[in-house]
Amino acid sequence: MESSILESIGVDIIGVMSPVSICMLLVVFLVYSLSPSSPFSSSSTPLRTAANLVYLETPSDSAAQKLEGALLNALVFVILIALVTFLLVVLYYYNFTNFLKNYMRFSAFFVLATMGGSIFLSIIQQFSIPIDSITCFLLLFNFTVVGVLSVFSGGIPILFRQAYMVSLGIIVAAWFAKLPEWTTWVLLVALAVYDLVAVLAPGGPLKLLVELASNRDDELPALVYEARPTVLGNTENRGSSLGVLVGGVSDSGSVELQAVQRDNLNQTEGGNRSDSEYTAVEVLRFRDEDESGRDEGESSPLVGYSREKYSPSSEIVGIFNDCSCCI
Amino acid sequence: MTVAAGIGYALLALGPSLSLFVSVISKKPFLILTVLSSTLLWLTSLIVLSALWRGFLPLKSTSWWPYGLLIFTSVAFQEGLRVFVWKGYMRLEDILNTFADKVSKPRLYLTDKMQIALAGGLGHGVAHAVFFCLSLLTPAFGPATFFVDRCSQIPFFLVSAIIALAFVTIHTFSMVIAFSGYAEGNKVDQFFVPVVHLVAGMVTLINFASGGCVIGIPLLYFIAILTLIHCGRMVWRRLIGNGRTQGNL
C-alpha cells in the first residue's frame, strides 16, 4: 500500500509549532517553580533594566499612572531596539561581516552565561541542590560554549542547535517575566507591533536586512531556527528524468541536505538552453514572542530551489555539485 | 499533595492518552493538529456552557435534579457540537482528497479516517482530563492531602483522577464510533454515542450519595469498557469487511 498523504501533511506547521510550544511550556514551569511563595517576599528594589528606564512600577501607583509609565517604557524599549537594528543594517551594508559574526557569538555567549547562569543559580537556591561552585561554574561554562558552537558553527547535530535556540528563548522569556506586570504586558504588545512593522513595512530594518542578504545570496549571521524543511520531490520536467531538489540552507559549509543540481555540460552542439530559475519557496519564520532581548536582527533561511526546464530534444547531463552556502 | 503523588495522579488520568499520543498520533503531524484543534473546540464548548449557566450557579441545592439538568444540557450541547464537527470533517476530507489527487497520491484510507476520528476524540478526552482533574491538582501541592466526606476511603484527587480516566476513554472512542456511524449511516452507532455520554454523566450523580462512589465509579468503568468493546467490534467489522477492497472507502 502506498503511503497516504496523512503521513506528510502538516509537517511544516508542526516543525515550527513544537519548539514554540515546548519553549512556552518550559517557561511556564520555570517561572512557576521559581516564583516566590509569598507575594511580599519579592526583592525590595526592582531591577532597573532597559525595559524600565523611564518608569519603575510600584504596586502603590494608580492604574492610569501604571499604564502611562508602561507605555513610556515600551516606547523607549522599542526605539532602542529599532536603533540597534538599524545600526546592524548599516554594518551589514558596509560588509562588517566579521565584526557582526563575532559580536553575535559574544552576545550568545553572554546571554547563555550571565542570564542563564543567574537562572541556574536561582534553581539551585530554590531546590537546595547540593552542588559546589567549581562544578557549577564548569557545567555552566560547558553549557555556554557548546551553545555558542552549536548555534554558529557546523558539524553539530541539528537537534542541539534547535535545543539551544529553544533554551535561549526560555532564558530571555524567564528574564522578561521578572519585569513588573503592566510593563510586561504593554511591552509584549509593543514588540509584536514593532515586529510586524520591521518585517513587513517597506522601510523596516528587518526587511532591509533580508533584502540585502538575498541580493548578495548570502546568509545572515543571525540566530536562526531551522525547522529542517522536508524535500519536495518536484518533478515538473518535461524531458529528462533528472529531478530537481531543494537546497537546504545550512551554514559554514556543512551540508545536511541535498545538492543543487546544475547543468554544466551541454553535450549537444548548438545552444540547448536550460534555464535554471531560483525561486524562493518558503520563508520559515520562527519568532518567539518573548525573544526580544536580542538586539541582533533575525531573518530566516531562504529555501531556494532551482527548476530546470529541458527542451525535449536535448540530451543534457547534469552534474551534481555540492552546494555549500557561505556565511 | 506531594509532587510525586501529583505526578502520579496526573499520569493516572492521562497515562493511556499519553501512550496513545506517542505511539499513534505523534507519527503523523496532521493528527497532532487534529488533537489540538479538538481540545480547543471542547474547551470552547465548556466556556459557552458556563456562560449559559452563569446566572444559575452555584447551585445551592441538596437534591440531585438541578445537577442532573446541568449535566443533561451540557451533554446535549456537546453532542450537538459533535454533529457540527462531523460536518466540518466532511469538508476537511474533501479538501484532503483533492490535495491527494493533486499530488497523485492515494486518497484517504479507512484507517486514516479512523485515525483522524481517534485524534479528535483524544483531544476531547485530554481536554476533559485537564479541565476536570489537572486543574484540581495544580493549586494543591503541599505536604497534606484532602478527603471528601462522601467518599472518604481514598483521597479526593485520586477519585477525580479515576473518574477522569474513565471519561477520557469514553470520549476518545465514542468519536470513532460516532464518525463511523455517520459515515455508514448506521443508526445504532449514531445513537450509541449520545446515550453513552448521557448515561455516564448521570451515573456520576450517584457519587452524591454518601459512600456512593463505591457504586458510581465501577458503573462508570462498566460504561467505559462497553464503549471500548463496541468500538473494537465496529473497527474489526469494518476493516475485515473492507479488506477485500484494499481498505479504501
Coordinates of C-alpha atoms in Angstrom, one line a residue:
Chain A
M1 CA 0.0 0.0 0.0
E2 CA 1.3 3.4 -0.9
S3 CA 1.9 5.9 1.8
S4 CA -1.1 8.1 2.4
I5 CA -1.0 11.8 2.4
L6 CA -1.7 11.8 6.1
E7 CA 2.0 11.0 6.7
S8 CA 3.2 14.2 5.3
I9 CA 0.6 16.9 5.7
G10 CA 1.3 19.5 8.3
V11 CA 4.9 18.7 8.9
D12 CA 6.0 22.3 8.4
I13 CA 3.4 23.6 10.8
I14 CA 4.3 21.1 13.5
G15 CA 8.0 21.7 12.8
V16 CA 7.5 25.3 13.8
M17 CA 4.8 24.8 16.4
S18 CA 6.5 22.2 18.6
P19 CA 9.6 24.2 19.6
V20 CA 7.4 27.2 20.3
S21 CA 5.1 25.0 22.4
I22 CA 8.0 23.4 24.2
C23 CA 9.5 26.8 24.9
M24 CA 6.3 28.1 26.3
L25 CA 5.7 25.1 28.5
L26 CA 9.1 25.1 29.9
V27 CA 9.0 28.9 30.6
V28 CA 5.7 28.3 32.5
F29 CA 7.3 25.6 34.6
L30 CA 10.4 27.6 35.2
V31 CA 8.6 30.8 36.3
Y32 CA 6.1 28.8 38.3
S33 CA 8.7 26.9 40.2
L34 CA 10.9 29.9 40.7
S35 CA 8.2 32.4 41.8
P36 CA 8.4 33.4 45.4
S37 CA 5.9 31.5 47.5
S38 CA 4.5 34.6 49.1
P39 CA 3.8 37.8 47.2
F40 CA 5.6 40.0 49.6
S41 CA 8.9 38.4 49.6
S42 CA 10.0 39.8 46.3
S43 CA 13.1 41.8 46.2
S44 CA 12.8 45.2 47.7
T45 CA 14.3 47.1 44.8
P46 CA 13.1 46.1 41.4
L47 CA 15.8 45.7 38.8
R48 CA 16.5 48.6 36.5
T49 CA 16.7 47.2 33.0
A50 CA 16.4 48.6 29.6
A51 CA 12.8 47.9 29.8
N52 CA 12.1 50.2 32.7
L53 CA 14.4 53.1 32.0
V54 CA 11.7 55.6 32.3
Y55 CA 9.3 54.3 34.9
L56 CA 9.7 52.0 37.8
E57 CA 6.5 50.4 38.6
T58 CA 5.5 50.1 42.3
P59 CA 2.3 48.4 43.5
S60 CA 1.1 51.6 45.0
D61 CA 0.6 53.6 41.9
S62 CA -2.8 54.2 40.3
A63 CA -3.8 52.3 37.2
A64 CA -3.5 55.4 35.0
Q65 CA 0.0 56.0 36.2
K66 CA 1.0 52.5 35.7
L67 CA -0.4 52.4 32.2
E68 CA 1.2 55.7 31.2
G69 CA 4.5 54.5 32.7
A70 CA 4.3 51.2 31.0
L71 CA 3.6 52.8 27.6
L72 CA 6.6 55.1 28.1
N73 CA 8.8 52.1 29.0
A74 CA 7.6 50.2 25.9
L75 CA 8.2 53.2 23.7
V76 CA 11.7 53.7 24.9
F77 CA 12.5 50.0 24.6
V78 CA 11.1 49.7 21.1
I79 CA 13.0 52.8 20.0
L80 CA 16.2 51.3 21.4
I81 CA 15.7 48.0 19.6
A82 CA 14.9 49.9 16.3
L83 CA 18.1 52.0 16.6
V84 CA 20.2 48.9 17.2
T85 CA 18.6 47.1 14.3
F86 CA 19.3 50.0 12.0
L87 CA 22.8 50.0 13.2
L88 CA 23.0 46.3 12.3
V89 CA 21.7 47.0 8.9
V90 CA 24.3 49.7 8.3
L91 CA 27.1 47.5 9.5
Y92 CA 25.9 44.7 7.2
Y93 CA 25.6 47.0 4.3
Y94 CA 29.2 48.1 4.7
N95 CA 30.3 44.5 5.0
F96 CA 31.5 44.4 8.5
T97 CA 30.6 40.8 8.4
N98 CA 33.4 39.5 10.7
F99 CA 32.6 42.1 13.3
L100 CA 29.0 41.1 13.2
K101 CA 29.7 37.4 13.4
N102 CA 32.0 37.8 16.4
Y103 CA 29.5 40.1 18.0
M104 CA 26.8 37.5 17.6
R105 CA 28.9 34.9 19.1
F106 CA 29.8 37.2 22.0
S107 CA 26.2 38.1 22.7
A108 CA 25.0 34.5 22.6
F109 CA 27.8 33.6 25.0
F110 CA 26.8 36.5 27.2
V111 CA 23.1 35.6 27.3
L112 CA 23.7 32.0 28.0
A113 CA 26.4 32.6 30.6
T114 CA 25.0 35.5 32.6
M115 CA 21.3 35.3 32.2
G116 CA 21.3 31.5 32.0
G117 CA 23.7 31.4 34.9
S118 CA 21.5 33.6 37.0
I119 CA 18.5 31.3 36.4
F120 CA 20.7 28.3 37.1
L121 CA 21.6 29.8 40.5
S122 CA 18.0 30.6 41.3
I123 CA 17.1 27.0 40.6
I124 CA 19.9 25.7 42.8
Q125 CA 18.8 28.1 45.6
Q126 CA 15.1 27.2 45.2
F127 CA 15.5 23.5 45.3
S128 CA 18.6 23.4 47.6
I129 CA 20.6 21.4 45.3
P130 CA 23.9 20.4 46.8
I131 CA 26.5 21.5 44.3
D132 CA 29.7 23.3 44.8
S133 CA 30.7 26.4 43.0
I134 CA 33.5 24.9 40.9
T135 CA 31.3 22.2 39.4
C136 CA 28.6 24.7 38.9
F137 CA 31.0 27.0 37.0
L138 CA 32.3 24.2 34.9
L139 CA 28.8 23.0 34.0
L140 CA 27.7 26.5 33.1
F141 CA 30.8 27.1 31.1
N142 CA 30.4 23.9 29.1
F143 CA 26.7 24.6 28.5
T144 CA 27.6 28.1 27.2
V145 CA 30.4 27.1 25.0
V146 CA 28.5 24.2 23.4
G147 CA 25.6 26.6 22.9
V148 CA 27.7 29.1 21.0
L149 CA 29.3 26.4 18.9
S150 CA 26.1 24.7 18.0
V151 CA 24.4 27.9 17.0
F152 CA 27.1 29.4 15.0
S153 CA 29.3 26.7 13.5
G154 CA 28.6 23.5 11.7
G155 CA 29.3 19.9 12.5
I156 CA 27.0 19.9 15.4
P157 CA 23.8 17.9 15.1
I158 CA 20.7 20.0 14.3
L159 CA 19.0 18.8 17.4
F160 CA 21.5 20.6 19.6
R161 CA 21.1 23.7 17.6
Q162 CA 17.4 23.6 17.9
A163 CA 17.6 22.8 21.6
Y164 CA 19.9 25.8 22.2
M165 CA 17.6 28.1 20.3
V166 CA 14.7 27.0 22.4
S167 CA 16.8 27.5 25.6
L168 CA 17.8 30.9 24.5
G169 CA 14.1 31.7 24.1
I170 CA 13.4 30.2 27.6
I171 CA 16.2 32.3 29.2
V172 CA 15.1 35.6 27.7
A173 CA 11.5 34.9 28.4
A174 CA 12.2 34.0 32.0
W175 CA 14.1 37.2 32.4
F176 CA 11.3 39.2 30.9
A177 CA 8.9 37.7 33.4
K178 CA 10.8 39.4 36.2
L179 CA 9.6 42.8 34.9
P180 CA 6.7 44.4 36.7
E181 CA 3.3 43.4 35.5
W182 CA 2.0 46.3 33.5
T183 CA 5.3 46.9 31.8
T184 CA 5.4 43.3 30.7
W185 CA 2.0 43.3 29.0
V186 CA 2.5 46.6 27.3
L187 CA 5.9 45.6 26.2
L188 CA 4.6 42.4 24.7
V189 CA 2.1 44.1 22.6
A190 CA 4.6 46.8 21.6
L191 CA 7.2 44.3 20.5
A192 CA 4.6 42.3 18.5
V193 CA 3.6 45.5 16.6
Y194 CA 7.2 46.5 16.1
D195 CA 8.0 43.1 14.7
L196 CA 5.2 43.4 12.2
V197 CA 6.3 46.8 11.1
A198 CA 10.0 45.9 11.0
V199 CA 9.4 42.9 8.8
L200 CA 6.6 44.0 6.6
A201 CA 6.9 47.8 6.2
P202 CA 9.0 49.0 3.2
G203 CA 11.4 50.9 5.4
G204 CA 11.6 48.3 8.1
P205 CA 15.1 47.4 9.2
L206 CA 14.5 43.6 9.2
K207 CA 13.0 43.8 5.7
L208 CA 16.1 45.8 4.5
L209 CA 18.3 43.2 6.1
V210 CA 16.6 40.3 4.4
E211 CA 16.7 42.1 1.1
L212 CA 20.4 42.9 1.4
A213 CA 21.1 39.3 2.3
S214 CA 19.1 37.9 -0.5
N215 CA 20.7 40.3 -3.0
R216 CA 24.1 39.1 -2.1
D217 CA 22.9 35.5 -2.0
D218 CA 24.3 35.3 1.5
E219 CA 23.0 34.2 4.8
L220 CA 22.8 36.4 7.7
P221 CA 24.9 35.6 10.7
A222 CA 21.9 35.7 12.9
L223 CA 20.2 33.4 15.3
V224 CA 18.0 31.4 13.0
Y225 CA 15.9 28.4 13.9
E226 CA 15.9 25.8 11.2
A227 CA 12.9 23.5 11.2
R228 CA 14.5 21.4 8.5
P229 CA 12.1 21.7 5.7
T230 CA 11.3 18.5 4.0
V231 CA 12.3 17.9 0.5
L232 CA 9.7 18.3 -2.2
G233 CA 10.2 15.8 -4.9
N234 CA 9.2 18.2 -7.6
T235 CA 9.4 16.7 -11.0
E236 CA 8.0 19.1 -13.4
N237 CA 10.5 18.5 -16.2
R238 CA 9.1 17.6 -19.5
G239 CA 12.1 15.9 -20.8
S240 CA 14.8 14.2 -19.0
S241 CA 14.3 12.4 -15.8
L242 CA 16.8 14.2 -13.7
G243 CA 14.7 15.6 -11.0
V244 CA 15.2 18.7 -9.0
L245 CA 15.7 19.4 -5.5
V246 CA 15.6 21.7 -2.7
G247 CA 18.8 23.1 -1.3
G248 CA 18.7 23.2 2.4
V249 CA 20.4 26.2 3.8
S250 CA 22.9 25.4 6.5
D251 CA 25.8 27.5 7.5
S252 CA 29.5 27.3 7.2
G253 CA 29.9 24.6 4.7
S254 CA 28.3 21.6 6.3
V255 CA 25.6 20.4 4.0
E256 CA 23.0 18.4 5.7
L257 CA 20.5 18.2 2.9
Q258 CA 20.9 17.7 -0.7
A259 CA 23.0 19.0 -3.5
V260 CA 21.8 21.5 -6.0
Q261 CA 21.8 20.2 -9.5
R262 CA 23.3 22.4 -12.1
D263 CA 23.6 22.0 -15.7
N264 CA 27.3 22.0 -16.5
L265 CA 27.8 20.0 -19.5
N266 CA 25.9 20.6 -22.6
Q267 CA 26.6 17.7 -24.9
T268 CA 24.7 18.7 -27.9
E269 CA 26.0 21.4 -30.1
G270 CA 24.1 24.4 -30.8
G271 CA 22.5 26.1 -28.0
N272 CA 20.3 24.0 -26.0
R273 CA 19.5 26.3 -23.3
S274 CA 18.4 25.2 -20.0
D275 CA 17.1 27.8 -17.7
S276 CA 17.6 27.4 -14.1
E277 CA 15.4 29.6 -12.0
Y278 CA 15.8 30.3 -8.5
T279 CA 12.6 30.7 -6.7
A280 CA 12.2 31.2 -3.0
V281 CA 9.8 28.6 -2.0
E282 CA 9.3 29.1 1.6
V283 CA 10.5 31.5 4.2
L284 CA 10.3 29.9 7.5
R285 CA 9.8 32.4 10.2
F286 CA 10.4 31.4 13.7
R287 CA 9.9 34.2 16.1
D288 CA 9.3 33.6 19.7
E289 CA 7.2 36.4 21.1
D290 CA 9.4 36.7 24.2
E291 CA 12.7 36.7 22.3
S292 CA 13.2 40.4 22.4
G293 CA 16.3 40.9 24.4
R294 CA 18.5 40.3 21.4
D295 CA 19.5 43.3 19.5
E296 CA 20.6 41.5 16.5
G297 CA 18.2 41.2 13.7
E298 CA 17.0 37.9 12.6
S299 CA 15.9 36.5 9.4
S300 CA 15.0 33.2 8.1
P301 CA 16.7 30.7 5.8
L302 CA 15.6 31.2 2.3
V303 CA 15.0 27.9 0.8
G304 CA 15.6 28.2 -2.9
Y305 CA 15.2 25.6 -5.4
S306 CA 16.2 25.5 -9.0
R307 CA 13.9 24.3 -11.6
E308 CA 15.4 23.3 -14.8
K309 CA 13.4 23.0 -17.9
Y310 CA 14.7 20.8 -20.6
S311 CA 13.8 21.0 -24.2
P312 CA 12.7 17.7 -25.3
S313 CA 15.3 17.2 -28.0
S314 CA 18.3 17.7 -25.8
E315 CA 20.4 15.2 -24.0
I316 CA 21.8 17.0 -21.2
V317 CA 23.8 15.6 -18.4
G318 CA 23.7 17.5 -15.2
I319 CA 26.4 17.3 -12.8
F320 CA 25.7 17.3 -9.1
N321 CA 27.6 19.8 -7.3
D322 CA 27.9 20.3 -3.6
C323 CA 26.4 23.4 -2.6
S324 CA 27.9 24.9 0.4
C325 CA 26.4 28.1 1.5
C326 CA 28.8 30.6 2.6
I327 CA 28.3 32.5 5.7
Chain B
M1 CA -0.5 16.5 47.9
T2 CA 3.2 15.9 47.3
V3 CA 4.8 16.4 43.9
A4 CA 5.3 12.7 43.5
A5 CA 1.7 12.0 44.2
G6 CA 0.6 14.8 42.0
I7 CA 2.5 13.4 39.1
G8 CA 1.1 10.0 39.9
Y9 CA -2.5 11.3 39.7
A10 CA -1.8 13.2 36.5
L11 CA -0.4 10.1 34.9
L12 CA -3.3 8.0 36.2
A13 CA -5.7 10.3 34.3
L14 CA -3.6 10.9 31.3
G15 CA -1.2 8.0 31.0
P16 CA -3.2 6.0 28.4
S17 CA -3.8 9.0 26.3
L18 CA -0.1 9.9 26.5
S19 CA 0.9 6.4 25.3
L20 CA -1.8 6.7 22.6
F21 CA -0.3 10.0 21.6
V22 CA 3.3 8.8 21.5
S23 CA 2.5 5.6 19.6
V24 CA -0.1 6.7 17.1
I25 CA -0.6 10.4 17.0
S26 CA 2.9 11.8 17.1
K27 CA 3.9 9.9 14.0
K28 CA 1.6 12.0 11.8
P29 CA 1.7 15.7 12.2
F30 CA -1.7 16.2 10.9
L31 CA -3.1 14.1 13.8
I32 CA -1.3 16.3 16.3
L33 CA -3.0 19.3 14.7
T34 CA -6.3 17.5 15.0
V35 CA -5.8 16.7 18.7
L36 CA -5.0 20.3 19.4
S37 CA -8.0 21.7 17.5
S38 CA -10.4 19.3 19.1
T39 CA -9.1 20.2 22.5
L40 CA -9.6 23.8 21.7
L41 CA -13.1 23.1 20.5
W42 CA -14.1 21.1 23.6
L43 CA -12.8 23.9 25.8
T44 CA -14.8 26.4 23.8
S45 CA -17.9 24.4 24.3
L46 CA -17.2 24.4 28.1
I47 CA -16.8 28.2 28.0
V48 CA -20.1 28.6 26.2
L49 CA -21.9 26.2 28.6
S50 CA -20.5 28.1 31.6
A51 CA -21.6 31.4 30.1
L52 CA -25.1 29.9 29.6
W53 CA -25.3 28.6 33.1
R54 CA -23.6 31.6 34.8
G55 CA -26.7 33.0 36.2
F56 CA -27.8 29.9 38.0
L57 CA -24.5 28.9 39.5
P58 CA -23.6 28.0 42.2
L59 CA -26.4 25.5 42.6
K60 CA -27.2 25.7 46.3
S61 CA -29.3 22.7 46.3
T62 CA -29.2 19.4 48.2
S63 CA -31.3 17.5 45.8
W64 CA -29.8 16.0 42.7
W65 CA -32.1 17.2 39.9
P66 CA -30.6 20.6 39.3
Y67 CA -27.3 18.9 38.8
G68 CA -29.0 16.4 36.6
L69 CA -30.4 19.2 34.5
L70 CA -27.0 20.8 34.3
I71 CA -25.4 17.5 33.1
F72 CA -28.3 16.9 30.6
T73 CA -28.0 20.3 29.0
S74 CA -24.2 20.1 28.8
V75 CA -24.2 16.7 27.2
A76 CA -26.9 17.7 24.8
F77 CA -24.9 20.7 23.7
Q78 CA -21.7 18.8 23.3
E79 CA -23.4 16.0 21.3
G80 CA -25.0 18.7 19.1
L81 CA -21.5 20.1 18.6
R82 CA -20.3 16.6 17.6
V83 CA -22.7 16.8 14.6
F84 CA -21.1 20.0 13.6
V85 CA -17.7 18.5 14.0
W86 CA -18.7 15.7 11.6
K87 CA -19.9 18.2 9.0
G88 CA -16.6 20.1 9.3
Y89 CA -14.8 16.8 9.0
M90 CA -16.6 16.0 5.8
R91 CA -15.4 19.2 4.3
L92 CA -11.9 18.5 5.5
E93 CA -12.0 15.1 4.0
D94 CA -12.9 16.6 0.6
I95 CA -10.0 19.1 0.9
L96 CA -7.6 16.3 1.8
N97 CA -8.8 14.1 -1.0
T98 CA -8.5 16.9 -3.6
F99 CA -5.0 17.5 -2.4
A100 CA -4.2 13.9 -2.6
D101 CA -5.4 13.8 -6.2
K102 CA -3.3 16.8 -7.0
V103 CA -0.1 15.3 -5.8
S104 CA -1.1 12.0 -7.2
K105 CA -1.1 10.1 -4.0
P106 CA -3.9 7.7 -2.9
R107 CA -6.9 9.1 -1.3
L108 CA -7.6 8.8 2.4
Y109 CA -7.7 5.2 3.6
L110 CA -10.3 3.9 6.0
T111 CA -7.6 3.6 8.7
D112 CA -6.7 7.3 8.0
K113 CA -10.2 8.4 8.6
M114 CA -10.4 6.3 11.8
Q115 CA -7.2 7.8 13.0
I116 CA -8.4 11.3 12.5
A117 CA -11.5 10.4 14.4
L118 CA -9.4 8.9 17.2
A119 CA -7.3 12.0 17.3
G120 CA -10.4 14.1 17.6
G121 CA -11.7 12.0 20.4
L122 CA -8.4 12.1 22.2
G123 CA -8.4 15.8 22.0
H124 CA -11.8 15.8 23.8
G125 CA -10.7 13.3 26.4
V126 CA -7.4 15.2 27.1
A127 CA -9.4 18.5 27.5
H128 CA -11.8 16.8 29.9
A129 CA -8.9 15.3 32.0
V130 CA -7.0 18.6 32.1
F131 CA -10.1 20.6 33.0
F132 CA -11.7 18.3 35.5
C133 CA -8.6 16.7 37.0
L134 CA -5.3 18.5 36.4
S135 CA -6.8 21.9 37.3
L136 CA -7.6 20.5 40.7
L137 CA -4.1 19.2 41.2
T138 CA -2.1 22.3 40.4
P139 CA -3.1 24.5 43.2
A140 CA -3.0 21.7 45.7
F141 CA 0.7 20.9 46.0
G142 CA 2.0 20.7 49.5
P143 CA 2.6 18.2 52.3
A144 CA -1.0 17.2 53.0
T145 CA -3.9 15.6 51.1
F146 CA -7.6 16.0 51.0
F147 CA -10.5 13.6 51.7
V148 CA -14.2 14.3 50.9
D149 CA -16.8 13.2 53.4
R150 CA -19.0 11.3 50.9
C151 CA -16.1 9.3 49.6
S152 CA -13.7 9.0 52.4
Q153 CA -11.8 5.9 51.7
I154 CA -9.5 7.4 49.1
P155 CA -8.2 11.0 48.6
F156 CA -10.3 13.3 46.6
F157 CA -7.6 13.8 43.9
L158 CA -7.4 10.0 43.4
V159 CA -11.2 9.9 42.9
S160 CA -11.1 12.7 40.4
A161 CA -8.2 11.1 38.5
I162 CA -10.0 7.8 38.3
I163 CA -13.2 9.4 37.0
A164 CA -11.2 11.4 34.5
L165 CA -9.6 8.3 33.2
A166 CA -13.0 6.7 32.5
F167 CA -14.2 9.8 30.7
V168 CA -11.0 10.0 28.6
T169 CA -11.7 6.5 27.4
I170 CA -15.3 7.3 26.7
H171 CA -14.6 10.5 24.8
T172 CA -11.8 9.0 22.8
F173 CA -13.6 6.0 21.5
S174 CA -17.0 7.4 21.1
M175 CA -15.7 9.8 18.5
V176 CA -14.5 6.9 16.4
I177 CA -17.9 5.2 16.8
A178 CA -19.7 8.4 16.0
F179 CA -17.8 9.1 12.8
S180 CA -18.1 5.6 11.6
G181 CA -21.8 5.7 12.4
Y182 CA -22.3 8.9 10.4
A183 CA -20.2 7.7 7.5
E184 CA -22.1 4.4 7.2
G185 CA -25.5 5.8 8.2
N186 CA -25.6 3.2 11.0
K187 CA -28.3 4.4 13.4
V188 CA -27.2 2.2 16.2
D189 CA -23.8 3.8 16.3
Q190 CA -25.2 7.2 15.9
F191 CA -27.4 6.9 18.9
F192 CA -25.0 4.9 20.9
V193 CA -22.6 7.8 21.5
P194 CA -25.0 10.4 22.9
V195 CA -26.8 7.8 25.0
V196 CA -23.5 6.6 26.5
H197 CA -22.3 10.1 27.1
L198 CA -25.5 11.0 28.9
V199 CA -25.7 7.8 31.0
A200 CA -22.0 8.3 32.0
G201 CA -22.8 11.8 33.1
M202 CA -25.8 10.8 35.0
V203 CA -24.0 7.9 36.7
T204 CA -21.6 10.4 38.3
L205 CA -24.6 11.8 40.2
I206 CA -24.6 8.6 42.3
N207 CA -21.4 10.0 43.8
F208 CA -23.5 12.5 45.6
A209 CA -24.8 9.8 48.0
S210 CA -22.7 9.1 51.0
G211 CA -20.4 6.3 50.0
G212 CA -21.9 6.4 46.6
C213 CA -18.6 6.5 44.8
V214 CA -18.2 2.8 45.6
I215 CA -21.1 2.1 43.2
G216 CA -20.8 5.0 40.9
I217 CA -17.2 4.6 39.8
P218 CA -17.5 0.9 38.9
L219 CA -20.6 1.7 36.9
L220 CA -18.7 4.4 35.1
Y221 CA -16.0 2.0 34.2
F222 CA -18.5 -0.6 33.0
I223 CA -19.8 2.1 30.6
A224 CA -16.2 2.9 29.5
I225 CA -15.4 -0.7 28.9
L226 CA -18.7 -1.1 27.0
T227 CA -17.6 1.8 24.7
L228 CA -14.2 0.2 24.2
I229 CA -15.7 -3.2 23.2
H230 CA -18.2 -1.7 20.9
C231 CA -15.6 0.4 19.2
G232 CA -13.3 -2.5 18.9
R233 CA -16.0 -4.7 17.3
M234 CA -17.1 -1.9 14.9
V235 CA -13.5 -1.3 13.8
W236 CA -12.9 -5.0 13.3
R237 CA -16.0 -5.4 11.3
R238 CA -15.2 -2.5 9.0
L239 CA -11.6 -3.4 8.5
I240 CA -12.2 -7.1 7.8
G241 CA -15.1 -6.3 5.6
N242 CA -13.1 -3.8 3.7
G243 CA -10.0 -6.0 3.5
R244 CA -11.1 -7.2 0.1
T245 CA -11.5 -3.7 -1.3
Q246 CA -8.0 -2.5 -0.5
G247 CA -9.1 -0.7 2.6
N248 CA -10.4 2.2 0.7
L249 CA -13.8 3.6 1.3

